[in-house]
XYZ file of C-alpha atoms in Angstrom:
694
model
C 163.857 35.191 88.602
C 165.966 34.263 91.426
C 168.996 36.174 92.608
C 172.252 35.369 90.676
C 170.182 34.615 87.318
C 171.344 36.533 84.294
C 168.957 38.844 82.651
C 168.899 38.551 78.916
C 167.885 41.718 76.940
C 166.051 41.653 73.518
C 167.707 42.931 70.446
C 166.629 46.519 70.043
C 165.673 48.379 67.005
C 167.993 51.255 66.210
C 165.716 53.852 67.736
C 165.579 51.980 70.943
C 169.372 51.411 70.816
C 169.818 54.928 70.658
C 167.476 55.581 73.689
C 169.324 53.131 75.891
C 172.967 53.435 74.631
C 173.890 54.688 78.036
C 172.713 51.633 79.767
C 175.130 48.752 80.266
C 174.216 45.678 77.953
C 172.685 42.799 79.616
C 174.207 39.350 79.091
C 172.080 37.060 76.577
C 170.954 33.825 78.227
C 168.188 31.661 76.836
C 166.453 34.719 75.510
C 163.475 33.001 73.825
C 162.681 30.971 77.045
C 162.845 33.946 79.238
C 160.858 36.022 76.812
C 157.927 33.349 76.647
C 157.761 33.524 80.519
C 157.525 37.161 80.628
C 154.991 37.410 77.842
C 152.696 34.777 79.289
C 152.850 35.920 83.058
C 149.626 36.881 84.498
C 151.344 39.271 86.875
C 153.298 42.405 86.060
C 157.038 41.694 85.876
C 159.203 44.853 86.057
C 163.087 44.969 86.185
C 164.770 47.952 87.485
C 168.599 48.645 87.759
C 170.491 50.279 90.520
C 169.844 53.737 88.984
C 166.081 53.085 89.531
C 165.419 52.811 85.692
C 163.130 50.273 84.086
C 165.018 47.407 82.098
C 161.993 45.169 81.783
C 158.193 45.795 81.463
C 156.230 42.682 80.431
C 152.802 42.707 78.777
C 150.827 42.256 82.124
C 152.577 45.444 83.184
C 151.651 47.192 79.943
C 147.797 46.196 80.531
C 147.991 47.170 84.156
C 149.708 50.581 83.945
C 148.802 51.558 80.467
C 152.623 52.195 79.140
C 153.923 50.393 76.289
C 157.131 48.547 76.922
C 158.917 50.978 74.643
C 157.440 53.934 76.635
C 158.508 52.330 79.914
C 162.173 51.045 79.195
C 164.810 53.576 80.444
C 162.417 55.642 82.448
C 162.835 56.127 86.296
C 160.509 53.816 87.814
C 159.479 56.315 90.612
C 158.381 58.828 87.826
C 156.461 56.138 85.924
C 154.215 54.164 88.188
C 154.842 55.312 91.896
C 152.366 58.062 93.310
C 154.034 61.440 93.643
C 153.769 61.407 97.342
C 155.745 58.016 97.654
C 158.556 58.748 95.105
C 161.120 60.209 97.560
C 160.623 57.239 99.945
C 161.197 54.975 97.079
C 164.370 56.803 96.141
C 165.746 57.064 99.688
C 165.061 53.167 100.289
C 166.759 52.360 97.120
C 170.027 54.355 98.090
C 169.913 52.756 101.427
C 169.864 49.186 100.050
C 172.809 50.113 97.689
C 174.833 51.366 100.668
C 173.902 48.770 103.176
C 172.199 45.854 101.307
C 169.165 46.133 103.624
C 165.624 46.821 102.282
C 162.527 46.466 104.371
C 160.420 45.345 101.507
C 162.747 43.013 99.716
C 161.586 39.298 99.984
C 158.208 40.477 101.269
C 154.800 40.726 99.812
C 153.156 44.120 100.550
C 149.915 46.143 99.233
C 150.947 49.496 97.853
C 149.445 52.207 95.665
C 150.475 52.599 92.159
C 149.705 54.953 89.488
C 148.490 54.493 85.822
C 149.506 56.457 82.823
C 146.052 58.020 82.856
C 146.876 59.364 86.518
C 144.296 56.767 87.938
C 145.788 55.200 91.375
C 145.373 51.490 91.920
C 146.012 49.122 94.579
C 148.828 46.345 93.778
C 150.259 43.493 95.789
C 154.009 43.862 95.297
C 156.962 41.510 95.903
C 160.605 42.617 95.218
C 163.535 40.422 94.652
C 167.078 41.628 94.218
C 169.830 39.953 92.205
C 173.025 40.954 90.645
C 174.216 40.510 87.090
C 178.063 40.843 86.469
C 178.201 42.375 90.055
C 175.534 45.056 89.229
C 172.524 45.082 91.399
C 169.092 44.624 89.698
C 165.642 44.311 91.141
C 162.525 42.457 89.893
C 158.970 43.484 91.116
C 156.117 41.111 90.780
C 152.869 43.183 91.022
C 149.320 42.210 90.763
C 146.365 44.860 90.436
C 144.167 44.071 93.627
C 141.754 47.189 93.459
C 138.866 45.138 92.283
C 139.583 42.378 94.781
C 139.869 44.785 97.601
C 136.768 46.595 96.527
C 135.048 43.301 96.323
C 136.258 42.524 99.855
C 135.259 45.714 101.217
C 131.986 45.289 99.536
C 131.740 41.744 101.169
C 132.613 43.253 104.424
C 129.940 45.950 104.110
C 127.395 43.359 103.025
C 128.367 41.125 106.100
C 127.916 44.161 108.347
C 124.621 45.213 106.604
C 123.378 41.726 107.046
C 124.462 41.314 110.635
C 123.114 44.711 111.702
C 119.847 44.664 109.633
C 116.557 45.058 111.277
C 115.288 42.680 108.888
C 115.918 38.897 109.432
C 118.025 37.622 106.756
C 118.301 33.885 106.224
C 119.892 31.748 103.486
C 119.014 28.108 102.782
C 120.080 25.587 100.342
C 117.540 24.030 97.708
C 116.511 21.506 100.028
C 115.193 24.244 102.505
C 117.919 23.709 105.283
C 118.984 26.931 107.003
C 122.727 27.793 106.136
C 122.988 31.324 107.680
C 120.976 33.446 110.208
C 121.637 37.057 111.403
C 121.012 38.665 114.639
C 117.682 40.158 113.400
C 116.492 36.553 112.742
C 117.030 35.855 116.497
C 115.120 38.940 117.567
C 112.317 38.219 115.227
C 111.833 34.509 115.610
C 113.504 33.919 119.078
C 116.102 31.270 117.924
C 119.814 31.715 118.096
C 121.943 30.771 114.991
C 123.367 27.779 116.576
C 119.601 26.672 117.272
C 118.615 26.625 113.506
C 121.642 26.558 111.231
C 121.259 23.098 109.746
C 117.696 22.737 110.534
C 114.844 22.769 108.078
C 113.244 26.267 107.483
C 109.878 24.513 108.111
C 110.517 24.982 112.046
C 109.508 28.586 111.283
C 106.315 27.894 109.136
C 102.919 26.915 110.617
C 101.694 23.469 109.760
C 98.858 24.655 107.561
C 101.397 26.689 105.465
C 103.910 24.028 104.719
C 103.078 23.760 101.207
C 104.435 27.440 100.711
C 107.989 26.515 100.861
C 108.042 24.184 97.894
C 106.315 26.519 95.761
C 108.928 29.314 96.679
C 111.860 27.074 96.081
C 110.491 25.943 92.939
C 110.428 29.633 91.536
C 113.974 30.173 93.086
C 115.294 27.247 91.032
C 113.952 28.779 87.811
C 115.984 31.994 89.010
C 112.834 34.017 89.779
C 112.467 36.373 92.634
C 109.651 36.491 95.117
C 108.973 40.115 96.394
C 107.016 41.336 99.409
C 105.132 38.008 99.950
C 103.006 38.509 103.035
C 102.494 35.376 105.109
C 102.417 33.823 108.614
C 105.440 32.540 110.276
C 106.056 31.000 113.814
C 108.019 32.455 116.798
C 109.955 30.109 118.846
C 107.381 30.670 121.598
C 104.546 29.269 119.327
C 102.965 32.863 118.580
C 102.016 33.655 115.085
C 103.981 36.532 113.212
C 102.791 38.603 110.217
C 105.715 38.879 107.816
C 106.605 40.208 104.457
C 108.987 38.018 102.792
C 111.373 38.709 99.868
C 113.294 35.524 98.441
C 116.124 35.916 95.853
C 118.158 32.975 94.300
C 121.962 32.572 95.346
C 124.015 31.731 92.456
C 127.665 30.259 92.330
C 130.428 31.682 89.947
C 129.122 29.843 86.956
C 125.584 31.241 87.409
C 124.050 28.036 88.845
C 121.387 28.600 91.587
C 122.606 26.939 94.656
C 120.277 28.256 97.352
C 117.892 31.147 98.435
C 118.340 34.422 100.303
C 115.283 35.286 102.450
C 114.574 38.872 103.885
C 111.700 38.542 106.489
C 110.323 41.781 107.890
C 107.946 41.598 110.751
C 104.633 43.448 109.699
C 102.655 42.307 112.701
C 101.898 45.686 113.961
C 101.048 47.102 110.448
C 98.641 44.129 109.898
C 96.966 44.744 113.350
C 96.551 48.249 112.626
C 94.987 47.642 109.165
C 92.837 45.092 110.549
C 91.543 47.361 113.457
C 90.992 50.236 110.988
C 89.005 47.978 108.635
C 87.223 46.671 111.725
C 85.958 50.211 112.409
C 84.698 50.656 108.989
C 83.036 47.074 108.829
C 81.304 47.661 112.213
C 80.210 51.074 111.039
C 78.822 49.564 107.743
C 77.137 46.761 109.667
C 75.379 49.064 112.199
C 74.375 51.559 109.580
C 72.742 48.795 107.462
C 70.555 47.458 110.277
C 67.809 48.595 112.780
C 68.442 45.765 115.516
C 71.613 44.743 117.265
C 70.277 41.289 117.450
C 70.424 41.104 113.658
C 74.156 41.880 113.357
C 75.465 41.199 116.853
C 77.360 38.072 116.075
C 78.994 39.541 112.925
C 79.921 42.733 115.007
C 81.790 40.445 117.361
C 83.370 38.364 114.632
C 84.774 41.538 112.945
C 86.359 42.776 116.190
C 87.651 39.451 117.199
C 89.463 39.327 113.770
C 91.683 42.129 114.815
C 93.431 39.821 117.131
C 93.635 36.047 118.186
C 90.241 36.163 119.823
C 88.022 32.992 119.052
C 84.897 33.835 121.088
C 83.127 36.716 122.193
C 79.780 38.056 123.917
C 77.995 41.399 123.657
C 76.025 41.932 127.002
C 73.067 44.431 126.710
C 71.867 46.413 129.798
C 68.264 46.129 131.286
C 67.042 48.226 134.240
C 70.254 50.506 134.256
C 72.600 47.288 133.829
C 70.912 45.729 137.021
C 70.494 42.860 134.625
C 72.149 41.871 131.305
C 71.453 39.518 128.462
C 73.686 37.869 125.871
C 74.324 37.866 122.138
C 77.226 35.301 121.810
C 79.566 34.307 118.945
C 82.509 31.948 118.442
C 84.779 30.803 115.670
C 83.303 27.167 115.746
C 83.511 23.764 117.324
C 81.654 21.676 119.867
C 83.866 22.867 122.867
C 83.015 26.557 121.986
C 79.383 25.591 121.491
C 79.487 24.433 125.136
C 81.051 27.509 126.332
C 78.378 29.831 124.483
C 75.761 27.749 126.194
C 77.281 28.397 129.575
C 77.517 32.071 128.571
C 73.800 32.331 127.756
C 72.940 30.771 130.997
C 75.068 33.044 133.089
C 73.357 35.659 135.292
C 75.571 38.811 135.399
C 75.836 40.867 138.751
C 77.651 43.997 139.181
C 81.233 43.155 140.038
C 80.930 39.556 139.349
C 82.870 37.969 136.486
C 84.308 39.829 133.632
C 81.097 41.887 132.477
C 80.130 42.671 136.165
C 83.632 44.303 136.682
C 83.156 46.147 133.566
C 79.781 47.443 134.711
C 81.263 48.438 138.033
C 84.360 50.100 136.744
C 83.066 51.494 133.720
C 86.535 50.730 132.250
C 88.054 48.131 129.973
C 89.331 45.135 132.022
C 92.046 42.444 131.003
C 92.258 38.736 132.614
C 95.463 37.286 131.708
C 94.252 33.759 132.391
C 90.598 33.085 133.115
C 91.191 29.605 134.303
C 93.154 31.037 137.271
C 91.251 34.065 137.984
C 89.103 33.777 141.185
C 86.427 36.050 140.087
C 85.466 34.391 136.738
C 82.438 32.016 137.315
C 82.753 30.352 133.831
C 86.299 29.395 134.477
C 85.526 25.570 134.174
C 83.587 26.011 130.951
C 86.477 28.203 129.574
C 89.121 25.594 130.391
C 87.178 22.921 128.810
C 86.751 25.103 125.733
C 90.597 25.899 125.650
C 90.269 29.587 126.425
C 92.774 31.380 128.672
C 92.958 35.052 128.015
C 89.957 37.476 128.105
C 89.259 41.148 127.704
C 86.100 43.270 127.967
C 85.087 46.927 127.246
C 82.104 48.953 127.967
C 79.463 50.076 125.313
C 78.313 53.635 126.190
C 76.381 56.556 124.775
C 76.303 59.886 126.241
C 77.897 58.897 129.766
C 75.356 55.969 130.138
C 76.500 52.207 130.131
C 74.596 50.492 127.362
C 76.273 47.096 127.500
C 79.550 45.221 127.555
C 81.664 43.254 124.782
C 83.934 40.490 125.934
C 86.472 38.519 123.737
C 88.392 35.429 124.630
C 91.671 33.889 123.261
C 93.198 30.549 123.577
C 96.409 32.342 124.689
C 97.412 34.382 127.595
C 96.084 37.830 127.148
C 98.195 40.985 127.878
C 97.347 44.726 127.788
C 97.414 46.233 124.468
C 97.493 50.067 124.028
C 96.484 49.990 120.425
C 93.475 47.783 121.052
C 92.514 49.991 124.023
C 92.301 52.921 121.619
C 90.359 50.841 119.086
C 87.692 49.652 121.626
C 87.243 53.195 122.915
C 86.032 54.387 119.506
C 83.971 50.995 118.928
C 82.480 51.088 122.518
C 81.014 54.528 121.615
C 79.979 53.491 118.149
C 78.111 50.412 119.241
C 76.639 52.197 122.335
C 75.342 54.965 120.218
C 73.814 52.268 118.065
C 72.026 50.700 121.091
C 71.060 54.064 122.315
C 69.462 54.950 118.842
C 67.693 51.397 118.741
C 66.182 52.093 122.174
C 65.203 55.630 121.363
C 63.518 54.268 118.083
C 61.686 51.617 119.842
C 60.264 54.212 122.455
C 59.278 56.573 119.572
C 57.610 53.684 117.867
C 55.655 52.855 121.104
C 54.656 56.739 121.308
C 53.723 56.929 117.722
C 51.421 53.860 117.912
C 49.839 55.038 120.903
C 49.404 58.635 119.354
C 47.909 56.957 116.202
C 45.659 55.064 118.214
C 44.591 58.259 120.118
C 44.012 60.058 116.839
C 41.898 57.315 115.379
C 39.815 57.144 118.570
C 39.534 61.072 118.402
C 38.421 60.993 114.603
C 36.033 58.239 115.280
C 34.631 60.080 118.230
C 34.128 63.334 116.231
C 32.590 61.589 113.394
C 30.254 59.733 115.527
C 29.381 62.834 117.623
C 28.856 64.975 114.665
C 26.444 62.544 113.079
C 24.600 62.096 116.236
C 24.367 65.845 117.091
C 23.012 66.790 113.624
C 20.528 64.119 113.436
C 18.182 65.741 116.013
C 18.723 69.332 114.857
C 17.507 68.989 111.341
C 13.645 68.306 112.399
C 13.880 71.132 114.751
C 15.262 73.515 112.108
C 12.587 72.373 109.644
C 9.711 73.117 112.132
C 10.927 76.294 113.191
C 11.457 77.523 109.700
C 8.159 76.208 108.778
C 6.432 77.928 111.641
C 8.065 81.340 110.755
C 6.281 81.252 107.407
C 2.994 81.275 109.194
C 1.124 84.577 109.009
C -0.014 86.497 111.893
C 2.681 85.250 114.337
C 2.987 87.212 117.520
C 6.090 89.361 117.421
C 7.619 87.532 120.532
C 6.909 84.242 118.945
C 8.549 85.415 115.812
C 11.664 86.633 117.704
C 11.815 83.492 119.614
C 11.841 81.271 116.454
C 14.461 83.473 114.593
C 16.683 82.985 117.764
C 15.973 79.169 117.727
C 16.844 79.079 113.743
C 20.041 81.116 114.256
C 21.363 78.893 117.056
C 20.621 75.783 115.276
C 22.227 77.020 112.062
C 25.343 77.933 114.411
C 25.285 74.480 116.002
C 24.916 72.973 112.515
C 27.983 75.145 111.343
C 30.058 73.911 114.380
C 29.094 70.357 113.311
C 30.051 70.898 110.024
C 33.393 72.161 110.942
C 33.808 69.096 113.098
C 33.058 66.896 110.028
C 35.215 68.869 107.883
C 38.348 68.578 110.191
C 37.593 64.709 110.388
C 37.238 64.504 106.455
C 40.676 66.573 106.267
C 42.450 64.788 108.807
C 41.677 61.417 107.107
C 42.342 62.519 103.592
C 38.664 62.170 102.693
C 37.741 65.828 101.810
C 37.059 65.858 98.096
C 37.238 69.139 95.782
C 35.040 69.631 92.746
C 37.047 72.125 90.634
C 35.561 74.497 88.390
C 36.183 77.977 86.847
C 34.900 80.500 89.175
C 34.985 84.610 89.670
C 36.544 85.008 92.899
C 34.821 88.401 93.287
C 31.613 86.732 93.085
C 32.374 84.224 95.658
C 33.572 87.258 98.040
C 30.204 88.999 97.363
C 28.332 86.051 98.499
C 30.450 85.455 101.479
C 30.040 89.299 102.579
C 26.213 88.800 102.131
C 26.087 85.910 104.546
C 27.703 88.098 107.443
C 26.170 91.458 106.159
C 23.530 90.963 108.893
C 25.867 90.539 111.697
C 27.719 93.661 110.390
C 24.640 95.817 110.472
C 23.528 94.896 113.920
C 27.166 96.042 115.156
C 27.334 98.927 112.922
C 30.514 97.665 111.279
C 31.951 99.559 108.251
C 32.568 97.222 105.248
C 35.240 98.848 102.838
C 35.639 96.878 99.727
C 38.215 97.506 96.841
C 37.941 94.556 94.403
C 40.950 95.838 92.139
C 42.230 92.556 90.671
C 41.926 92.661 86.951
C 42.314 88.935 86.764
C 40.030 87.171 89.310
C 38.942 83.982 87.851
C 40.186 80.922 89.530
C 39.898 77.126 89.077
C 38.635 75.878 92.425
C 35.926 74.218 94.420
C 33.648 77.299 94.733
C 31.645 76.358 97.970
C 34.941 75.572 99.758
C 36.816 78.842 98.802
C 33.542 80.689 99.515
C 33.638 78.876 102.961
C 37.178 80.286 103.573
C 36.209 83.773 102.540
C 33.244 83.638 104.880
C 35.409 82.079 107.735
C 38.002 84.697 107.598
C 35.305 87.530 107.294
C 33.493 86.171 110.198
C 36.714 85.986 112.169
C 37.477 89.699 111.366
C 34.022 90.757 112.362
C 34.238 88.785 115.647
C 37.455 90.668 116.716
C 36.521 94.212 115.436
C 34.888 96.581 117.812
C 31.324 98.059 117.338
C 31.568 100.810 114.517
C 34.995 99.512 113.298
C 36.033 98.844 109.930
C 36.593 95.718 107.991
C 38.457 96.053 104.591
C 38.252 93.662 101.795
C 40.862 94.140 98.898
C 41.983 92.162 95.728
C 44.769 92.674 93.589
C 47.121 91.023 91.105
C 50.441 92.377 92.709
C 52.034 88.880 92.340
C 52.211 87.720 88.689
C 49.739 84.825 88.078
C 48.184 85.221 91.621
C 45.042 86.503 92.914
C 45.623 88.282 96.396
C 42.760 88.818 98.521
C 43.325 90.721 101.907
C 40.723 90.996 104.665
C 41.698 93.451 107.391
C 40.291 94.739 110.530
C 41.026 97.563 113.102
C 40.250 95.180 116.078
C 42.035 93.581 118.842
C 45.178 92.396 116.800
C 47.340 89.373 117.315
C 50.493 88.955 119.251
C 53.468 87.919 116.926
C 53.951 84.507 118.665
C 50.530 83.507 117.715
C 50.337 84.355 114.107
C 50.919 80.759 113.120
C 49.316 79.286 116.206
C 45.858 80.580 115.230
C 45.780 78.033 112.310
C 45.976 75.201 114.440
C 42.767 73.068 115.235
C 41.063 74.010 118.606
C 43.480 77.179 119.152
C 41.807 80.262 120.097
C 43.709 83.534 120.938
C 42.160 86.525 123.030
C 39.527 86.686 125.535
C 36.610 86.044 123.127
C 36.564 82.121 122.728
C 33.367 81.476 120.571
C 33.001 78.178 118.797
C 35.590 75.454 118.649
C 38.500 77.214 117.075
C 38.207 75.241 113.847
C 37.466 77.690 111.090
C 40.943 79.079 110.294
C 42.523 75.519 110.543
C 40.008 74.368 108.022
C 40.463 77.419 105.860
C 44.198 76.804 105.605
C 43.880 73.174 104.827
C 41.260 74.097 101.984
C 43.593 76.868 100.652
C 46.479 74.494 100.563
C 44.528 71.816 98.905
C 44.069 74.401 96.141
C 47.801 74.936 95.959
C 47.386 78.367 97.569
C 48.646 80.233 100.649
C 47.073 81.842 103.840
C 48.888 83.816 106.363
C 48.040 86.575 108.973
C 49.822 89.848 109.802
C 49.545 92.030 112.864
C 51.634 94.559 114.563
C 50.516 93.384 117.808
C 47.668 94.013 120.428
C 45.312 96.651 119.474
C 46.901 97.137 116.135
C 44.332 94.985 113.986
C 45.016 92.039 111.792
C 45.147 91.303 107.986
C 44.606 87.864 106.571
C 46.271 87.282 103.162
C 44.976 84.637 100.862
C 46.791 83.863 97.613
C 45.368 81.785 94.782
C 46.393 80.833 91.317
C 44.665 82.602 88.641
C 43.115 80.329 85.956
C 44.422 81.664 82.495
C 42.390 79.179 80.499
C 39.274 80.601 79.250
C 38.062 77.373 77.982
C 37.940 75.915 81.430
C 34.722 77.559 81.697
C 33.041 74.895 79.554
C 34.430 72.063 81.395
C 32.496 69.999 83.934
C 33.677 70.086 87.589
C 36.844 67.915 88.381
C 36.716 66.211 91.701
C 39.984 65.931 93.737
C 40.697 64.905 97.273
C 43.419 65.396 99.697
C-alpha cells in the first residue's frame, strides 16, 4: 500500500464486530482486489492504527507468527509480536511519530527480532510505510522471516572460515578437472598461490604416471559417489613428491545436479615415512634372521632401507683388517646408468677419510653430502653425475663399539639432514653390525670346530693304532710267562720274577684295553650285549679280582648286599668292569689297613643302588665331576692313564644309569654311587643277549 490509499475492511461476523466495535470503521475500496493481494503475498503484511492496534494480519503473517487473523486483529502489536525488551521502544517511537511526524524506521529496511505465539524469537526483515485514511494515521509493516537465511549466511561464513583456515588443503574443481577454488592450506601444501592455479587443470598437481587417477575419480563423482581417504602421490610446485590422503565429494547445485568436486588433501608424508621406516626395521630383522651370510641378503637389505626415502642406489662396505680395507655389496633400482655407477663403486678402493665411506670410518658417525657432484671429497663424483645422482648419506654398521662396515645411500635429489632417518639408521646400523659380528664369530667357531674335529680324529686314530701295536707283542710274552709258571720245580726267584712279569703285562694289557674302550666310546662303536644278570654276582666277581691286592695291603672289605631286587638287564662284562674300576679306585686311595665298604639297596623305587665307599684321602669338591673326565687324575698318586672312571661313567650312562662321587673333602674318604634300573621281567632270563651300541 502507498501512503494516502484507503484501507478496506472485510465484513466481520457478529462476534468479530463485537470485539472491534470501538474501532473506527475503514472505508471500503476494491475489497476483493486488496484481499487477493493480502492473501497471496509471500511476505507478512500487518497494518497498525495510531493506537498501536493490529487492523490487518494477512495469511503469511499467520504462518510466520502462529496467530490467526482473528486472534491478532484488535490486539496491541507490541504485546503480540514484539519481544518484551523492545516493547517500550516501540511505544515511544510511535508516540514520537504521532507528535512530530518523524520516525527513524519509517521507509527503511531493517533487521529486527520478532516473537512468535509459541514464544520463540525469530529474525525478520522489516519495512514500514505510514499513510492516512480520512486524516487518521495508519502504518503497514512488511516483514520477512530471515532466520533461516541468516543462519545459512552465518553457516556459509563459518564454512568459509573453516575452509580458509583449515590445516588441510581444500580444493574445488568442475567436472572437467579445472581448479575453481583454493585455500591457504593448498598453498602451504603444494607451494602454489590461488592466483597461480585457479583456472588451471588439476593435473598440474598429479605425477605423470598417475594421470589416469583423476578421470576415474571424476567418474565416481558424476555418479554422486564419495571417495574417502584415498592415499596417493601428488606433486609440489618444486617437483617434490608428496604422500597425501585424499577425500573427494560431489558439489551439487540447488536442483541436486552434480556440478563439480570438492577435494580435501591431507599431507601424510611424515606418517608414510614413519610407517615405511618401521616396516624397514621389521623387514631387515626378518632378512637377517633368515640368513647366515650378508652376501646372501645384502642387496635386499639395501633395497628395503632405500625404500624409506627417495634413495635409488646403495652400497654396504664391509671392513677387513680393522677397516683398513673395505669391500662392497652394491644395489640399485635399475638402469644402465646406475649399472655403470655400481661398477665404479665395486672398483673403488676405500681409504680412511677419503670419499663417503672413508669419512664415516674416520668419524664413526652418519655423514650427509648435499650434492656429491659438487663435493671435493667424493672420488666417484663423475660416475655419480653420469648416473643422475646428487644427494648421498652413509652411516656406520657397528657392534660392541667396533666398526663392522658402512652403508651408503644415493638419491637423484639433493640430500638434507633428516632427524627421523638418523634415529632409524642408529637402530639399523647396530642391527646389521651385530649380524656381521655374529657371522664373523660363526666363521671363526666353524674353523676352530673343524680344527678340533681334525685333531680328535687324529688322536683317535693314533690311540687305536697305538693300542693295537702295543698289545700285539705283549700277547706272546704273556703266553710264554704263563706257560713257564706251570712248569714244576721252578726256583722261587724265577717263580717270583715270572709272576711279576705276568702282573705287569696284565696291567699293561688293561691300560691298552682302556685306550681301546675310550676310542670305541668316542667313535660310538662300543656295543652292549644285554641280558638279565644278578648284580650281586657281578659285584662278587669284581671283588674277587681285587681281593689279592686287598690282602697284600691288609685292607678290610665290608660288604652289605641288602638289595632285595638285584637283577638287572645289562651287558654283564661291562657292568662288572665298572664295579672293578670303582673298587680298584677305592683300594688305590685307601691307606693300608683302611676299610672299603660295598653296599647295595633299593632305596629308590625301581633302582638298584650300589655304593662303594672308602676312608681314604677324599676328594676336594671342585674335582667331584672332573674325576670322570678322560686323562684326569686327582691327588698325588697318578697311576695309570686316568681312564677308568671316564669309561665307567660312559658304560653306566649307556645302560640308562647314573654314577657320581661324594666326599666331604681331603682326608674324609669318598663314596661312589651307581644307580641302575632293576629288571622287573622275569622272562627276560630266557631271552638271548641283545646287542646295543652307543
